[in-house]
XYZ file of C-alpha atoms in Angstrom:
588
model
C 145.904 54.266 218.836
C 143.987 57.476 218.526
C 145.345 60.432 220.746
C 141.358 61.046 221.660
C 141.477 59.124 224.363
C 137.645 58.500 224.360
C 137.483 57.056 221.350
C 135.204 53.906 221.544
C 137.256 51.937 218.770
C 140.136 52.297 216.522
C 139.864 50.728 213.759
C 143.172 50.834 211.938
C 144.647 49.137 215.370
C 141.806 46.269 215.002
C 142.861 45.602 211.623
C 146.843 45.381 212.573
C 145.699 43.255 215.271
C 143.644 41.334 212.900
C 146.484 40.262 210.993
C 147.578 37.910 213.278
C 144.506 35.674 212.694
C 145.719 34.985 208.893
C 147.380 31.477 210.425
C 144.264 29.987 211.515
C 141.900 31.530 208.968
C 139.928 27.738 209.458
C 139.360 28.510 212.778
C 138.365 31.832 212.617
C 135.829 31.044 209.697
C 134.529 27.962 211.939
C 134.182 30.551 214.920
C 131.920 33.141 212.854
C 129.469 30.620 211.144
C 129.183 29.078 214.758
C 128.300 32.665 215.587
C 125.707 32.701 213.167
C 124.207 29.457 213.939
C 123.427 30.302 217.656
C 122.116 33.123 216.261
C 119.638 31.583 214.466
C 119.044 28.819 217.144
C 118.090 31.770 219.740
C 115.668 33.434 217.876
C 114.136 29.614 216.615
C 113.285 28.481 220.133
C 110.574 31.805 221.124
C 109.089 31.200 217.260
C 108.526 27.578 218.606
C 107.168 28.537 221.939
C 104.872 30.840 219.697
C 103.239 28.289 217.571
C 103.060 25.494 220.350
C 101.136 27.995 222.730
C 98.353 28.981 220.001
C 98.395 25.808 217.908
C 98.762 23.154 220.328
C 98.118 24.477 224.259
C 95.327 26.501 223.460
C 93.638 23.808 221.438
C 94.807 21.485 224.010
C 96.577 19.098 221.199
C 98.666 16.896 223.757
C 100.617 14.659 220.756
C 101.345 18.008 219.043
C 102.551 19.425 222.219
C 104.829 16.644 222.615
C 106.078 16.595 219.306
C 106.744 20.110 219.492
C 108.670 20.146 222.878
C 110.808 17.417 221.552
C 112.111 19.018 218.680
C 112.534 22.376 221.482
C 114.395 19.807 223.344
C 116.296 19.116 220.170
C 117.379 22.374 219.122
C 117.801 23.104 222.588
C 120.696 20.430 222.484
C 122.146 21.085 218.875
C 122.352 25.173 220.555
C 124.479 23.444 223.388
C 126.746 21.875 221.250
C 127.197 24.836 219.372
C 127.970 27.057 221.776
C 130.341 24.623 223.226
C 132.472 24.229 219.859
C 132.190 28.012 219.855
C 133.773 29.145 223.260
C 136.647 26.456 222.899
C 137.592 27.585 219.302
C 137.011 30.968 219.776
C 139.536 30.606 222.990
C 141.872 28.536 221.038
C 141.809 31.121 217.800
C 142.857 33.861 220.902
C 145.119 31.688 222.689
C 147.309 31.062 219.347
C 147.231 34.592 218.347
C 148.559 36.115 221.290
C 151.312 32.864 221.689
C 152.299 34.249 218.068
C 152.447 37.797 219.068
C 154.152 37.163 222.649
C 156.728 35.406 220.618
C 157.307 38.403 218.287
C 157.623 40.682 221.047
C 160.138 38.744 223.152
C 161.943 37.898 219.969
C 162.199 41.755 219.066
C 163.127 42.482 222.879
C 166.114 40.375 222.685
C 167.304 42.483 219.814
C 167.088 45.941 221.303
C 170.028 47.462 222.784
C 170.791 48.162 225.987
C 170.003 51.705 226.271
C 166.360 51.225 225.765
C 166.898 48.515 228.692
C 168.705 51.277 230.711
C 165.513 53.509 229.980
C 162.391 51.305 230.751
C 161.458 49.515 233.443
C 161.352 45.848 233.551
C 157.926 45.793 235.410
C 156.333 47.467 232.700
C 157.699 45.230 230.257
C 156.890 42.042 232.334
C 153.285 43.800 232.338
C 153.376 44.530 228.370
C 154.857 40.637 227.816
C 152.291 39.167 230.184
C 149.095 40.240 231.238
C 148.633 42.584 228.761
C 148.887 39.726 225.899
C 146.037 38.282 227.550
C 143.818 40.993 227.665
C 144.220 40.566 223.545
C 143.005 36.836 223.698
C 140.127 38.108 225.527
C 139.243 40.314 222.600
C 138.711 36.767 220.147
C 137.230 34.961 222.876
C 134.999 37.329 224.603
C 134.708 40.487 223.010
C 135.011 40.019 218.981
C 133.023 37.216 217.965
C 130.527 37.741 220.991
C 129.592 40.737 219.899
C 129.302 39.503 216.479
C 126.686 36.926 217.718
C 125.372 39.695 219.625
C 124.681 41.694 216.987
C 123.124 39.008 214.350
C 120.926 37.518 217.139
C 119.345 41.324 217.371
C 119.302 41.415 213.819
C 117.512 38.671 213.401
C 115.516 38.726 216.540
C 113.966 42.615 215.045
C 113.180 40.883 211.728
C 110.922 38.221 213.657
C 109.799 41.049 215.614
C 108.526 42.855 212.508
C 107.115 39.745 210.364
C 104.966 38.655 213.657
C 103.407 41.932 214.490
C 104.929 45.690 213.454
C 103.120 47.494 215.706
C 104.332 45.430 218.404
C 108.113 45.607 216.778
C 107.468 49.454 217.004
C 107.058 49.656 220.546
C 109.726 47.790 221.366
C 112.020 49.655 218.675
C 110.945 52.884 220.391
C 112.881 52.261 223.855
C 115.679 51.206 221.887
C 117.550 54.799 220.989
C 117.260 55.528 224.657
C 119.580 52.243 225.976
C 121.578 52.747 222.444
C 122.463 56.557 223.360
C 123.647 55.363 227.043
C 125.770 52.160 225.551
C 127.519 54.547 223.347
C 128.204 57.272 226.683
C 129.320 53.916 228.190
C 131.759 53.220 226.434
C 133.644 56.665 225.992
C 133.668 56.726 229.446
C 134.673 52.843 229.579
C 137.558 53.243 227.270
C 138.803 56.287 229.195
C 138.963 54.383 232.205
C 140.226 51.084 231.413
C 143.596 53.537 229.939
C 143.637 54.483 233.097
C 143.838 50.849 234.640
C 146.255 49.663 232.351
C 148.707 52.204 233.469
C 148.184 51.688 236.949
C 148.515 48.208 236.904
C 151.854 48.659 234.983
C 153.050 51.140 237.695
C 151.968 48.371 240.159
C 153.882 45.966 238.990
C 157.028 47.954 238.540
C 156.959 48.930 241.732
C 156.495 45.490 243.306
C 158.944 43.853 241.257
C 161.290 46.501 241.789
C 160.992 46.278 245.740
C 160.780 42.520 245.924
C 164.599 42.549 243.567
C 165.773 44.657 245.950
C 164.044 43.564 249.605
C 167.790 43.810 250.846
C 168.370 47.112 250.905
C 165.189 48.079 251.967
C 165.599 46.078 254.960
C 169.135 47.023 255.813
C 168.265 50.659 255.405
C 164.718 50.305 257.583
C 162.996 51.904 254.595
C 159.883 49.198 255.356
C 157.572 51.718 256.156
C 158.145 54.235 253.829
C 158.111 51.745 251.135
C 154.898 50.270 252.253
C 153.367 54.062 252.814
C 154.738 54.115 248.946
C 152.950 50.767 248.211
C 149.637 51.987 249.938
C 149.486 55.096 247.930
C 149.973 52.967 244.689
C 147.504 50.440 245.294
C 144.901 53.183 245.916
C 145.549 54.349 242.753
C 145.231 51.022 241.201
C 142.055 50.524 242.982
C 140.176 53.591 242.524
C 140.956 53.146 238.471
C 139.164 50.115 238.775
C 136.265 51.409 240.683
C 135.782 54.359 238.360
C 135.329 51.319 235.907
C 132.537 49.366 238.472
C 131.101 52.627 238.520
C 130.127 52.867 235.368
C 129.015 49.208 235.102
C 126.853 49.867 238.200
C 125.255 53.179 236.570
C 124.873 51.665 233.309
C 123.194 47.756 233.942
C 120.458 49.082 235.751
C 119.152 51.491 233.492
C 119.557 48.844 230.791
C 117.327 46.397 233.000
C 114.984 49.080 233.614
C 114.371 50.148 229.911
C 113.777 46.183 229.191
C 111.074 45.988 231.675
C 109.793 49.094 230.947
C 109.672 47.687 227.231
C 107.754 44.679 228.553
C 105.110 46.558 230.629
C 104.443 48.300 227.290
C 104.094 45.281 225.504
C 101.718 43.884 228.080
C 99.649 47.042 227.910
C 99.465 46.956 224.092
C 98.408 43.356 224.088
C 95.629 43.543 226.968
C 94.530 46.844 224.743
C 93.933 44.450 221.744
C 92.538 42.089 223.515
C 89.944 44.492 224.679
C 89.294 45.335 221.464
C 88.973 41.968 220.109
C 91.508 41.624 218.153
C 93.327 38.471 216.661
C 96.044 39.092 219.104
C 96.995 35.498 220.088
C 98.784 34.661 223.653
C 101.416 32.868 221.438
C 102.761 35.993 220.193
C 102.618 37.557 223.536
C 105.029 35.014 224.840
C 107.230 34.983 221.692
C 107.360 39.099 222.292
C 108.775 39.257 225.675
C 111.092 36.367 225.210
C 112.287 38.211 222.103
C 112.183 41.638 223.836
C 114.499 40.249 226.519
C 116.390 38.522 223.634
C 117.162 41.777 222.343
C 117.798 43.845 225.224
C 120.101 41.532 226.797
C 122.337 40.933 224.085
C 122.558 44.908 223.812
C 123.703 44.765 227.774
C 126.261 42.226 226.991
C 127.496 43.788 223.926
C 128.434 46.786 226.479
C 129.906 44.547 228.431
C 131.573 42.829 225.682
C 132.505 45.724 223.908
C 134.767 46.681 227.614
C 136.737 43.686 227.117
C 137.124 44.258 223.443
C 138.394 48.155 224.750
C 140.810 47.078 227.401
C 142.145 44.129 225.086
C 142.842 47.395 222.346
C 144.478 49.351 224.833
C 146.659 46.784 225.619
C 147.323 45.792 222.007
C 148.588 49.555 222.010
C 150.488 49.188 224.421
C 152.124 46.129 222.702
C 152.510 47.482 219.380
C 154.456 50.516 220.990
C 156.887 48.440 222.037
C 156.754 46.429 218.518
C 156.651 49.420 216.545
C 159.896 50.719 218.577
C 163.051 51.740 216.597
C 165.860 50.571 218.991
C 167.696 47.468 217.619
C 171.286 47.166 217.393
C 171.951 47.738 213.475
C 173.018 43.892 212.305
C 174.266 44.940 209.068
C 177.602 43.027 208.805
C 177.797 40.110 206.891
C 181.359 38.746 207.423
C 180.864 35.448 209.675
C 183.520 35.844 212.308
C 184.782 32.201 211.621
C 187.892 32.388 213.273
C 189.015 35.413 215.187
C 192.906 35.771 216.460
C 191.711 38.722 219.123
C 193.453 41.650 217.685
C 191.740 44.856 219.067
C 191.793 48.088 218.571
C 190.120 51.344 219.328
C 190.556 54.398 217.324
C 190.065 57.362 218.116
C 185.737 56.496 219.618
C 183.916 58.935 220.951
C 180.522 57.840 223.119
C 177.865 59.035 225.368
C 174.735 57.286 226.674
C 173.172 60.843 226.386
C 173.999 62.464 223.065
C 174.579 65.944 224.879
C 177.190 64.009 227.348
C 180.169 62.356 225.701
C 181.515 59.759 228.148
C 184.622 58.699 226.369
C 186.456 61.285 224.584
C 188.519 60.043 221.962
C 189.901 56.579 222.729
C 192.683 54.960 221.157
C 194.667 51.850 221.960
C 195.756 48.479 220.324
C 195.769 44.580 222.270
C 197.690 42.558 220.377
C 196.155 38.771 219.889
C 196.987 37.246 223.638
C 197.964 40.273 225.211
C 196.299 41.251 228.642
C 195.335 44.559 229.054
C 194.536 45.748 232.183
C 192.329 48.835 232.564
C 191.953 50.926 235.886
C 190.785 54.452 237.345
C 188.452 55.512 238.936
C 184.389 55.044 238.861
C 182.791 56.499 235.763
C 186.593 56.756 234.185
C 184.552 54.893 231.163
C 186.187 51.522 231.888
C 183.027 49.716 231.549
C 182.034 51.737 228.782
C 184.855 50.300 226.416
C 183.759 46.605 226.777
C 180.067 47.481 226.420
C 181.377 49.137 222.848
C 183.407 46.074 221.770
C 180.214 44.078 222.661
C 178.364 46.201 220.596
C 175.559 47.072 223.171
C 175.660 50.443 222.342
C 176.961 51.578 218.944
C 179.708 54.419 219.180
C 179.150 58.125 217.809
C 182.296 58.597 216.241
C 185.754 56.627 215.694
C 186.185 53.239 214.674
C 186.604 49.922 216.664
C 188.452 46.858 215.011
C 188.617 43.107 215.672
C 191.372 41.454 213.660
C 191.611 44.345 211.369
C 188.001 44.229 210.552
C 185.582 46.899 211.961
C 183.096 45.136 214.496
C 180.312 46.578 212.014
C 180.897 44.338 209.418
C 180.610 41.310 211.306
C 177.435 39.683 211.730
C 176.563 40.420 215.550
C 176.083 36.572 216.694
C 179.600 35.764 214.941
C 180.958 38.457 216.764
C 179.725 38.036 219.882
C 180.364 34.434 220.144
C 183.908 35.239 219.913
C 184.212 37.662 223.316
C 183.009 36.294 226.815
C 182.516 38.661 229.779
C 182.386 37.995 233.383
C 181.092 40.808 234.617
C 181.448 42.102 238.754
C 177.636 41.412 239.236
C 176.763 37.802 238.043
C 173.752 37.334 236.997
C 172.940 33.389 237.238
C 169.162 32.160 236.159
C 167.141 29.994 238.703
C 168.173 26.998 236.885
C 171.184 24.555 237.704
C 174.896 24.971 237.304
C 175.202 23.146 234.399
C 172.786 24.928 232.706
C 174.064 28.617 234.050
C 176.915 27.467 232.815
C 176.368 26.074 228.989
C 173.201 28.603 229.008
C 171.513 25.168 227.542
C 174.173 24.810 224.667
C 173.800 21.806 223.388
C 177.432 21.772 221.554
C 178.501 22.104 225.681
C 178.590 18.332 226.929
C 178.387 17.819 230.795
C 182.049 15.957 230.073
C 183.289 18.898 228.780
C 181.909 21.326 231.746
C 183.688 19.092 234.442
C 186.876 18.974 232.631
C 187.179 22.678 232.093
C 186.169 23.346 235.871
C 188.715 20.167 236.758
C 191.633 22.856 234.438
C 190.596 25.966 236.314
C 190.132 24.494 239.871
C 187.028 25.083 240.986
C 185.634 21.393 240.151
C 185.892 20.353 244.093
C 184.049 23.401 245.230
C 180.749 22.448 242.632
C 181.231 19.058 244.086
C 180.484 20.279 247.196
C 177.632 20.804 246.632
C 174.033 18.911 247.153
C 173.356 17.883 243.624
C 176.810 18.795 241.879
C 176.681 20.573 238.878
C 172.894 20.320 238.829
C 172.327 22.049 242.211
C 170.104 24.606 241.334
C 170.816 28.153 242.396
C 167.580 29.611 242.456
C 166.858 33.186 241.138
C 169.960 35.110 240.788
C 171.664 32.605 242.066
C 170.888 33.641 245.746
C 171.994 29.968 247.187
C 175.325 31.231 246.373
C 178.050 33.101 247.562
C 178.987 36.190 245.651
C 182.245 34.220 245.123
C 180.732 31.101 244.196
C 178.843 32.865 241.674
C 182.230 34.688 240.412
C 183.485 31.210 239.815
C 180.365 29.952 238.653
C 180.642 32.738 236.152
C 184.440 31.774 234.954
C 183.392 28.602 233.761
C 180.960 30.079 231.753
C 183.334 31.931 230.087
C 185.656 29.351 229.742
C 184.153 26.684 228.370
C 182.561 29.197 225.634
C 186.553 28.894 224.456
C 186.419 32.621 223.654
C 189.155 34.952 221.641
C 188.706 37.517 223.689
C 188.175 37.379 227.320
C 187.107 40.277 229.378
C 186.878 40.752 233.268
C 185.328 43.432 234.713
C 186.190 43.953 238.371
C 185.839 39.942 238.645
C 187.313 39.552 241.594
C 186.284 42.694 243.593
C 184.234 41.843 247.077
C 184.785 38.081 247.663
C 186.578 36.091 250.114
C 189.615 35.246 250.879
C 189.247 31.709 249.741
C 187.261 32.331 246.645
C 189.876 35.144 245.528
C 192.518 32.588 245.466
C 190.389 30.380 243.338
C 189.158 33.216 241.033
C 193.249 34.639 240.859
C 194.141 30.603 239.396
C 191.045 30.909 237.548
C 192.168 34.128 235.759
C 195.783 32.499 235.100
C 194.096 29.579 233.157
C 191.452 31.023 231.071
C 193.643 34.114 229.931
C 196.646 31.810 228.763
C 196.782 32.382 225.060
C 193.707 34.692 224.357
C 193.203 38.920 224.580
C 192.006 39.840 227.450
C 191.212 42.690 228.846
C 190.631 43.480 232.383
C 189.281 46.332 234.090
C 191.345 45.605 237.402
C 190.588 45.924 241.093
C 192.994 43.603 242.417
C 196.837 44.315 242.288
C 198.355 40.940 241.024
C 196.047 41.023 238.131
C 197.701 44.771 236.975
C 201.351 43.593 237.886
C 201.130 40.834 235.291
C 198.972 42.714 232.413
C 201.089 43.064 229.361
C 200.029 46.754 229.444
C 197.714 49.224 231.833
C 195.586 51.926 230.427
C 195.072 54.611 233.029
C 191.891 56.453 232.395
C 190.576 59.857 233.872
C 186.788 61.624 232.925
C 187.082 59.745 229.912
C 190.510 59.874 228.802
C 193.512 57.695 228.444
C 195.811 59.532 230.364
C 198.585 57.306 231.123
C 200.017 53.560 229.197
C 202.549 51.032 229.714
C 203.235 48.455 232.176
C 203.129 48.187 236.194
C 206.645 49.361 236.350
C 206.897 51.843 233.493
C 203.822 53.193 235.008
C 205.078 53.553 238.803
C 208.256 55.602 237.099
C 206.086 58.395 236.319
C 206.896 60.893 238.676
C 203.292 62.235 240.353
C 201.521 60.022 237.799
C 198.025 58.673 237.990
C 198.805 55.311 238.565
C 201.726 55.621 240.430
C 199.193 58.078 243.021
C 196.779 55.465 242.955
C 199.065 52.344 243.678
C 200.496 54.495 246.763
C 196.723 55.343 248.020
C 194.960 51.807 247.147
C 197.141 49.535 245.965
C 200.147 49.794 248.948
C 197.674 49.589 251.509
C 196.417 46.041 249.879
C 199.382 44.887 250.062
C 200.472 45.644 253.837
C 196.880 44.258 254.694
C-alpha cells in the first residue's frame, strides 16, 4: 500500500486483490449485471410515479391508476428479487475469496521458519489470519459492488434528471460539488483512521491472548492489577481509534442530509416559481424530482459509507499481503527423497546465530554413529538446543556443513527429512484434541491398533487407560488436563510410533514426578534401542549409559567421551558439574 497514509484508494493493491476473483468469474459477472439491473429498477419506479400522477391522478383515470400501480407493484417485486440474488452472491463471491486467500496464508505460514515465529507475535497473526480476512469479504459484499450500484443508479438517475427538466437537473447538480468535496475530505480522514484501528485491534489481541496463555504466572506473581492497569490503557486506545472513526461519520451524515434537503427546498421553490408563472410544470415531475433528488443524494451518503468498508477491507488486505509477500521460508531445495535413512550424523565444523552479529555456536564438530546415543549437557544457553533445531532444519546454519547418512541435510527434500527425526521436546505442546489424535497428529497410516501396542512396548498403556475415555480422552488446550508428566509420556508415544531414525530428547524428563520419571526412564530404554539418538540430558542415568557426552561451554565443545572417560579429567567440566549437580541427585 501507498506510504501516504491518506490516500483514499490504492489501486495497484485492488487489482492484486482482484486476482483472487478469477475462480468465480460467473459469479462475479452475475453480481455486476445484478448491479446494473437494480440500477435501472430504482430510477424506473419515480419515472412511473411521474406519469401515473399527471396522466392518471390528475385526470382522475381510476383503471389507469390501477394498471399502473400494478405493474409498480411488479417491478417493485422483480427489484426484491434482485436485490436478494445480489447480496447472497455478492457474499458468497467474498466468502470464497477470502476462504482461498486464508488458505494461502496459513499454507505459506506453515512454511516459514522459526525465526520469523521467534520475531512476531502470534496475536497479530491470529488477527492477520482472522478478522482481518473478513474485513476483505466485506469489500465484495459491501463495499465493491455497492458502490458500483451506487454509482450507476446516480448515473442514471442525473440522465432522467436532465431528459425531464434541465433546469431542474441544474439545481440539483449545483449542491452536488459541495457534498462531493466533503465525501472526498471524508475519506482521507476515514482511511487514516481505520489504519489506526487496525493496529490497535492487533495490539489488542496480542495482548489478550498473550495474558490469557499465560494467566499462571500472572496470578502466582500478583501482577493482576498491573496487568489490568496495562489492559485499561490498551483498550482506551482501541476505543478512542474507533471513535475518531464515529467522529467523522457523525460530522459527515449530517451535512450530507442537510445539503439533500436543502436541494429539495430549492426544488420546491423553483417549481412553485413556475407555477406562478404558468408554466407547464406538472406535479408529476415534482414528485419524480425529489424522489430522484433523494435517490441521488443518498446513494452518494452510502457510497461514503461504503467506500469505509471498502478502506478498512484494503488496509487489511495490506496487512495480509505483508505477511504473503514475506521472504522467510526455509529454502526446500533438495531433491533426494530420504527413503531410508540409517541415522548417521554429523556436524562439521557449523557456525550459527539467531542474530547475525551474535554467533551462538562457534564451530561445531562431532559424529553419531547410526544407533549411537549421544548425550549432550552444560549449561543454559551452552547451544544444546540450538544443535537439534539445526538438524531439524528450523533455522539454516551460516557456515559449516551438517550431514545425515553422508548426505548434507540440504539436499534432502525437507518433509523426507523431517519424517525421519522425532523430537520430544521439555515443553510438550499437545492440541485440544484427544490422545489418539495428539498422538498420530491425525495420520492416517497410524492405526489405533498400532498406538496401543507401541504404548503396551513402552509402558505407559495402563496409565492412558486410566483415564475417562482412554486414548480418546481429550486433553483440552495444551493439554492442561494433564500432568506435565503425563504429557512427557504422552509425548514419547508420539515419537515412537512415528518409528523415527533419529530420536532426540531434549531435557525430557526434567520436572516430573517421581512416578512418571520411572515411566519416562523405561520409556527412553525402549524407543532408543537401535536408532541415533541424541539427548540433551538432565537426568544422570540417561548420561551414564550414552555411548558418548559432548560437554559444551558459550558455544563450544569443550570436552567428549563417555561418563567415565569424562569424570577422569582432572578439574574438567563435566567432572565439576557431576560433583555440583549430579552427586547431589544421587544422595537425594
Amino acid at each position: 500500500m501507498s506510504k501516504e497514509k491518506g490516500k483514499a484508494f490504492d489501486l495497484s493493491l485492488f487489482n492484486r486483490l482482484m486476482k483472487y476473483s478469477s475462480p468465480y468469474k460467473l459469479i462475479f459477472y452475475g453480481v455486476a449485471l445484478a448491479a446494473v439491473l437494480l440500477s435501472g429498477f430504482a430510477v424506473a419506479r419515480p419515472y412511473l410515479l411521474m406519469i401515473t400522477v399527471d396522466d392518471y391522478i390528475v385526470t382522475k383515470d381510476d383503471y389507469g391508476l390501477l394498471i399502473f400501480s400494478l405493474l409498480m407493484i411488479g417491478l417493485l417485486f422483480f427489484e426484491v428479487v434482485c436485490q436478494l440474488l445480489f447480496v447472497y452472491y455478492a457474499n458468497l463471491l467474498g466468502q470464497s475469496i477470502i476462504r482461498d486467500l486464508r488458505i494461502k496464508l496459513f499454507e505459506h505460514l506453515l512454511s516459514f521458519k522459526m525465526k520469523y515465529f521467534d520475531n512476531s507475535s502470534v496475536g497479530v497473526l491470529v488477527t492477520r489470519a482472522v478478522s482481518d480476512i473478513e474485513r476483505i469479504a466485506a469489500i465484495f459484499s459491501d463495499g465493491l459492488f455497492m458502490i458500483i450500484s451506487d454509482l450507476l443508479k446516480m448515473t442514471v438517475v442525473a440522465g432522467v434528471m436532465l431528459y425531464a427538466d434541465w433546469k431542474m437537473a441544474l439545481i440539483v447538480f449545483a449542491v452536488m460539488p459541495i457534498i462531493l468535496y466533503a465525501t472526498r475530505l471524508f475519506q482521507k480522514a476515514m482511511k487514516v483512521a481505520f489504519i489506526e484501528v487496525r493496529a490497535q485491534v492487533s495490539q489488542l489481541n496480542s495482548f489478550v491472548q498473550e495474558r490469557l496463555s499465560g494467566m499462571k504466572i500472572v496470578q502466582l506473581f500478583g501482577r493482576e492489577k498491573e496487568e489490568y492497569e496495562r489492559f485499561k490503557q490498551i483498550n482506551e486506545k482501541h476505543q478512542n481509534a474507533w471513535l475518531k472513526t464515529v467522529w467523522y461519520n457523525s460530522i459527515f451524515f449530517p451535512v450530507a442530509e442537510l445539503m439533500s434537503s436543502v436541494t429539495i427546498g430549492l426544488i420546491v421553490w423553483y417549481a412553485v416559481l413556475q407555477d406562478a408563472q404558468q408554466s407547464s410544470f406538472t406535479p408529476g415531475v415534482i414528485f419524480m424530482f425529489i424522489q430522484l433528488t433523494q435517490m441521488l443524494f443518498r446513494p452518494l451518503r452510502q457510497i461514503a459509507d461504503k467506500f469505509n468498508t471498502l478502506q478498512m477491507g484494503m488496509v487489511a488486505a495490506n496487512r495480509v499481503f505483508g505477511i504473503l509477500d514475506t521472504d522467510s521460508k526455509i529454502e526446500d531445495k533438495g531433491d533426494l527423497e530420504a527413503e531410508v535413512i540409517n541415522g548417521d550424523v554429523a556436524f562439521n565444523d557449523v557456525r550459527f546465530g539467531y542474530l547475525e552479529e551474535e554467533e551462538v555456536l562457534h564451530g561445531i564438530s562431532f559424529e553419531a554413529k547410526a544407533g549411537q546415543t549421544i548425550a549432550i549437557v552444560g549449561a543454559t544457553g551452552a547451544g544444546k538446543s540450538t544443535i537439534i533445531n539445526l538438524l531439524n532444519r528450523f533455522y539454516d546454519i551460516n557456515s559449516g556443513e551438517i550431514t545425515v547418512d553422508g548426505v548434507s541435510v540440504n539436499n534432502y527434500t525437507l518433509p523426507s527429512l523431517r519424517k525421519h527425526i522425532a523430537i520430544v521436546l521439555q515443553d510438550v505442546f499437545l492440541f485440544a484434541d484427544t490422545i489418539f489424535n495428539n498422538i498420530t497428529l491425525k495420520n492416517p497410516d497410524i492405526t489405533e491398533a498400532e498406538v496401543v501396542e507401541a504404548a503396551k512396548q513402552i509402558g505407559i498403556h495402563d496409565f492412558i487407560m486410566s483415564l475417562p475415555g482412554n486414548y480418546h480422552y481429550n486433553v483440552k488446550e495444551r493439554g492442561g488436563m494433564l500432568s506435565s508428566g503425563q504429557r512427557q509420556l504422552i509425548a514419547f508415544l508420539r515419537a515412537y510410533v512415528s518409528n523415527p531414525s533419529i530420536l532426540i530428547l531434549d531435557e525430557a524428563t526434567s520436572s516430573v514426578d517421581s512416578y512418571s520419571e520411572e515411566l519416562i526412564q523405561e520409556a527412553t530404554k525402549k524407543i532408543t534401542e537401535g536408532r541415533t539418538s541424541i539427548i540433551i540430558a538432565h537426568r544422570l542415568a540417561t548420561v551414564k549409559k550414552a555411548d558418548k557426552i559432548l560437554v559444551m561451554d558459550s558455544g563450544n565443545i569443550v570436552e567428549e567421551g563417555t561418563h567415565k572417560e569424562l569424570l577422569k579429567i582432572e578439574g574438567g567440566y563435566y567432572r565439576n558439574l557431576y560433583e555440583v549437580q549430579f552427586m547431589q541427585e544421587e544422595v537425594v
